Short mmCIF file of N, CA and C in Angstrom, two decimals:
data_model
loop_
_atom_site.label_atom_id
_atom_site.label_comp_id
_atom_site.label_asym_id
_atom_site.label_seq_id
_atom_site.Cartn_x
_atom_site.Cartn_y
_atom_site.Cartn_z
N MET A 1 34.44 93.50 -34.74
CA MET A 1 33.58 92.36 -34.48
C MET A 1 32.13 92.82 -34.30
N GLY A 2 31.95 93.97 -33.70
CA GLY A 2 30.60 94.47 -33.46
C GLY A 2 29.87 94.79 -34.76
N LYS A 3 30.60 95.36 -35.73
CA LYS A 3 29.97 95.70 -37.01
C LYS A 3 29.53 94.44 -37.75
N ILE A 4 30.35 93.41 -37.68
CA ILE A 4 30.00 92.16 -38.34
C ILE A 4 28.76 91.56 -37.72
N LEU A 5 28.65 91.60 -36.40
CA LEU A 5 27.46 91.08 -35.72
C LEU A 5 26.21 91.87 -36.09
N ILE A 6 26.35 93.17 -36.26
CA ILE A 6 25.20 93.99 -36.68
C ILE A 6 24.75 93.60 -38.08
N VAL A 7 25.71 93.43 -38.99
CA VAL A 7 25.37 93.04 -40.36
C VAL A 7 24.71 91.66 -40.38
N VAL A 8 25.27 90.72 -39.65
CA VAL A 8 24.68 89.37 -39.59
C VAL A 8 23.28 89.43 -39.01
N GLY A 9 23.07 90.24 -38.00
CA GLY A 9 21.75 90.39 -37.41
C GLY A 9 20.75 90.98 -38.39
N LEU A 10 21.17 91.99 -39.15
CA LEU A 10 20.28 92.59 -40.15
C LEU A 10 19.93 91.59 -41.25
N VAL A 11 20.91 90.80 -41.67
CA VAL A 11 20.65 89.78 -42.69
C VAL A 11 19.65 88.75 -42.16
N CYS A 12 19.79 88.37 -40.90
CA CYS A 12 18.85 87.41 -40.30
C CYS A 12 17.45 87.99 -40.22
N ILE A 13 17.33 89.26 -39.87
CA ILE A 13 16.02 89.90 -39.80
C ILE A 13 15.38 89.96 -41.18
N ILE A 14 16.15 90.34 -42.20
CA ILE A 14 15.62 90.40 -43.55
C ILE A 14 15.20 89.02 -44.03
N ALA A 15 16.02 88.01 -43.76
CA ALA A 15 15.67 86.64 -44.15
C ALA A 15 14.40 86.18 -43.44
N GLY A 16 14.25 86.53 -42.19
CA GLY A 16 13.04 86.17 -41.45
C GLY A 16 11.80 86.83 -42.01
N LEU A 17 11.91 88.09 -42.41
CA LEU A 17 10.77 88.79 -43.01
C LEU A 17 10.40 88.19 -44.36
N VAL A 18 11.40 87.80 -45.13
CA VAL A 18 11.12 87.17 -46.42
C VAL A 18 10.42 85.84 -46.21
N VAL A 19 10.87 85.07 -45.24
CA VAL A 19 10.23 83.78 -44.96
C VAL A 19 8.80 83.99 -44.49
N LEU A 20 8.57 84.98 -43.67
CA LEU A 20 7.26 85.21 -43.10
C LEU A 20 6.27 85.80 -44.10
N TYR A 21 6.71 86.79 -44.87
CA TYR A 21 5.80 87.52 -45.74
C TYR A 21 6.09 87.36 -47.23
N GLY A 22 7.06 86.54 -47.59
CA GLY A 22 7.45 86.38 -49.00
C GLY A 22 6.41 85.62 -49.80
N PRO A 23 6.55 85.68 -51.12
CA PRO A 23 5.60 84.96 -51.97
C PRO A 23 5.75 83.46 -51.81
N LYS A 24 4.64 82.76 -51.83
CA LYS A 24 4.66 81.31 -51.60
C LYS A 24 5.11 80.53 -52.83
N HIS A 25 4.83 81.02 -54.02
CA HIS A 25 5.15 80.26 -55.22
C HIS A 25 6.61 80.35 -55.63
N LEU A 26 7.35 81.34 -55.17
CA LEU A 26 8.76 81.45 -55.49
C LEU A 26 9.63 81.18 -54.27
N TRP A 27 9.20 80.27 -53.46
CA TRP A 27 9.94 79.92 -52.26
C TRP A 27 11.17 79.10 -52.63
N PRO A 28 12.30 79.32 -51.97
CA PRO A 28 13.49 78.53 -52.29
C PRO A 28 13.21 77.03 -52.21
N GLY A 29 13.68 76.33 -53.20
CA GLY A 29 13.40 74.90 -53.29
C GLY A 29 12.27 74.61 -54.24
N ARG A 30 11.55 75.64 -54.65
CA ARG A 30 10.45 75.48 -55.59
C ARG A 30 10.56 76.46 -56.75
N LEU A 31 11.77 76.86 -57.04
CA LEU A 31 11.99 77.78 -58.14
C LEU A 31 11.93 77.03 -59.47
N PRO A 32 11.59 77.75 -60.55
CA PRO A 32 11.64 77.09 -61.87
C PRO A 32 13.07 76.62 -62.16
N GLY A 33 13.21 75.40 -62.58
CA GLY A 33 14.52 74.82 -62.84
C GLY A 33 14.95 73.82 -61.79
N ASP A 34 14.31 73.84 -60.63
CA ASP A 34 14.61 72.83 -59.62
C ASP A 34 14.01 71.50 -60.07
N ILE A 35 14.75 70.44 -59.86
CA ILE A 35 14.32 69.11 -60.30
C ILE A 35 13.48 68.48 -59.20
N ARG A 36 12.28 68.05 -59.58
CA ARG A 36 11.38 67.43 -58.61
C ARG A 36 10.66 66.27 -59.29
N ILE A 37 10.86 65.08 -58.76
CA ILE A 37 10.22 63.88 -59.30
C ILE A 37 9.41 63.25 -58.17
N GLU A 38 8.14 63.07 -58.41
CA GLU A 38 7.28 62.45 -57.40
C GLU A 38 6.54 61.27 -58.02
N ARG A 39 6.65 60.13 -57.40
CA ARG A 39 5.95 58.91 -57.79
C ARG A 39 5.09 58.46 -56.62
N GLU A 40 4.46 57.31 -56.75
CA GLU A 40 3.59 56.83 -55.67
C GLU A 40 4.36 56.62 -54.37
N ASN A 41 5.44 55.87 -54.42
CA ASN A 41 6.20 55.54 -53.21
C ASN A 41 7.58 56.16 -53.20
N TYR A 42 7.80 57.16 -54.05
CA TYR A 42 9.15 57.70 -54.20
C TYR A 42 9.06 59.18 -54.50
N SER A 43 9.95 59.92 -53.90
CA SER A 43 10.02 61.34 -54.17
C SER A 43 11.47 61.77 -54.18
N PHE A 44 11.85 62.56 -55.20
CA PHE A 44 13.22 63.03 -55.34
C PHE A 44 13.18 64.52 -55.61
N HIS A 45 14.01 65.26 -54.88
CA HIS A 45 14.04 66.71 -55.04
C HIS A 45 15.49 67.17 -55.06
N PHE A 46 15.87 67.89 -56.14
CA PHE A 46 17.22 68.42 -56.27
C PHE A 46 17.12 69.90 -56.62
N PRO A 47 17.29 70.79 -55.63
CA PRO A 47 17.11 72.24 -55.86
C PRO A 47 18.35 72.90 -56.47
N ILE A 48 18.62 72.62 -57.74
CA ILE A 48 19.83 73.12 -58.36
C ILE A 48 19.79 74.63 -58.56
N VAL A 49 18.67 75.18 -59.01
CA VAL A 49 18.57 76.63 -59.23
C VAL A 49 18.61 77.36 -57.89
N THR A 50 17.97 76.82 -56.90
CA THR A 50 18.00 77.42 -55.57
C THR A 50 19.43 77.43 -55.03
N SER A 51 20.16 76.34 -55.23
CA SER A 51 21.55 76.28 -54.77
C SER A 51 22.41 77.32 -55.47
N LEU A 52 22.25 77.46 -56.78
CA LEU A 52 23.01 78.46 -57.52
C LEU A 52 22.67 79.88 -57.06
N LEU A 53 21.40 80.14 -56.86
CA LEU A 53 20.97 81.47 -56.42
C LEU A 53 21.51 81.80 -55.04
N LEU A 54 21.45 80.85 -54.11
CA LEU A 54 21.98 81.08 -52.77
C LEU A 54 23.49 81.25 -52.78
N SER A 55 24.17 80.53 -53.66
CA SER A 55 25.62 80.66 -53.77
C SER A 55 26.01 82.05 -54.26
N VAL A 56 25.33 82.54 -55.27
CA VAL A 56 25.62 83.88 -55.79
C VAL A 56 25.31 84.94 -54.73
N LEU A 57 24.17 84.80 -54.07
CA LEU A 57 23.77 85.77 -53.04
C LEU A 57 24.76 85.78 -51.88
N LEU A 58 25.16 84.63 -51.41
CA LEU A 58 26.12 84.55 -50.31
C LEU A 58 27.49 85.10 -50.73
N SER A 59 27.90 84.82 -51.96
CA SER A 59 29.17 85.36 -52.46
C SER A 59 29.15 86.88 -52.50
N LEU A 60 28.04 87.46 -52.96
CA LEU A 60 27.92 88.92 -53.00
C LEU A 60 27.93 89.52 -51.60
N ILE A 61 27.21 88.90 -50.68
CA ILE A 61 27.17 89.41 -49.31
C ILE A 61 28.57 89.38 -48.70
N LEU A 62 29.26 88.26 -48.85
CA LEU A 62 30.61 88.15 -48.28
C LEU A 62 31.58 89.10 -48.97
N TYR A 63 31.43 89.33 -50.26
CA TYR A 63 32.28 90.27 -50.98
C TYR A 63 32.11 91.69 -50.42
N PHE A 64 30.85 92.11 -50.25
CA PHE A 64 30.61 93.46 -49.74
C PHE A 64 31.00 93.61 -48.27
N VAL A 65 30.81 92.58 -47.48
CA VAL A 65 31.24 92.63 -46.08
C VAL A 65 32.75 92.74 -46.01
N ASN A 66 33.46 92.01 -46.87
CA ASN A 66 34.91 92.06 -46.88
C ASN A 66 35.41 93.44 -47.33
N ARG A 67 34.76 94.04 -48.32
CA ARG A 67 35.17 95.36 -48.77
C ARG A 67 34.87 96.42 -47.71
N TRP A 68 33.74 96.25 -47.00
CA TRP A 68 33.35 97.20 -45.96
C TRP A 68 34.27 97.09 -44.75
N LYS A 69 34.71 95.85 -44.48
CA LYS A 69 35.59 95.60 -43.33
C LYS A 69 36.97 96.19 -43.54
N ASN A 70 37.47 96.14 -44.77
CA ASN A 70 38.82 96.67 -45.06
C ASN A 70 38.69 98.09 -45.41
#
């Protein structure tokens, strides 16, 4: 349990550093391929590429944590 908490803590620290110092134009939710429609009184945002990227990243992290745990 302690090793898992250390890994989760390191992932949180890395995510925090990316949020703080990461590039502004490639921020999640604003990646090329995300659908964004803005009108005068209406705005619609569907971050499909961001969702796919986060899904792949989370799958890889969980895969490696599971292999490291066993």
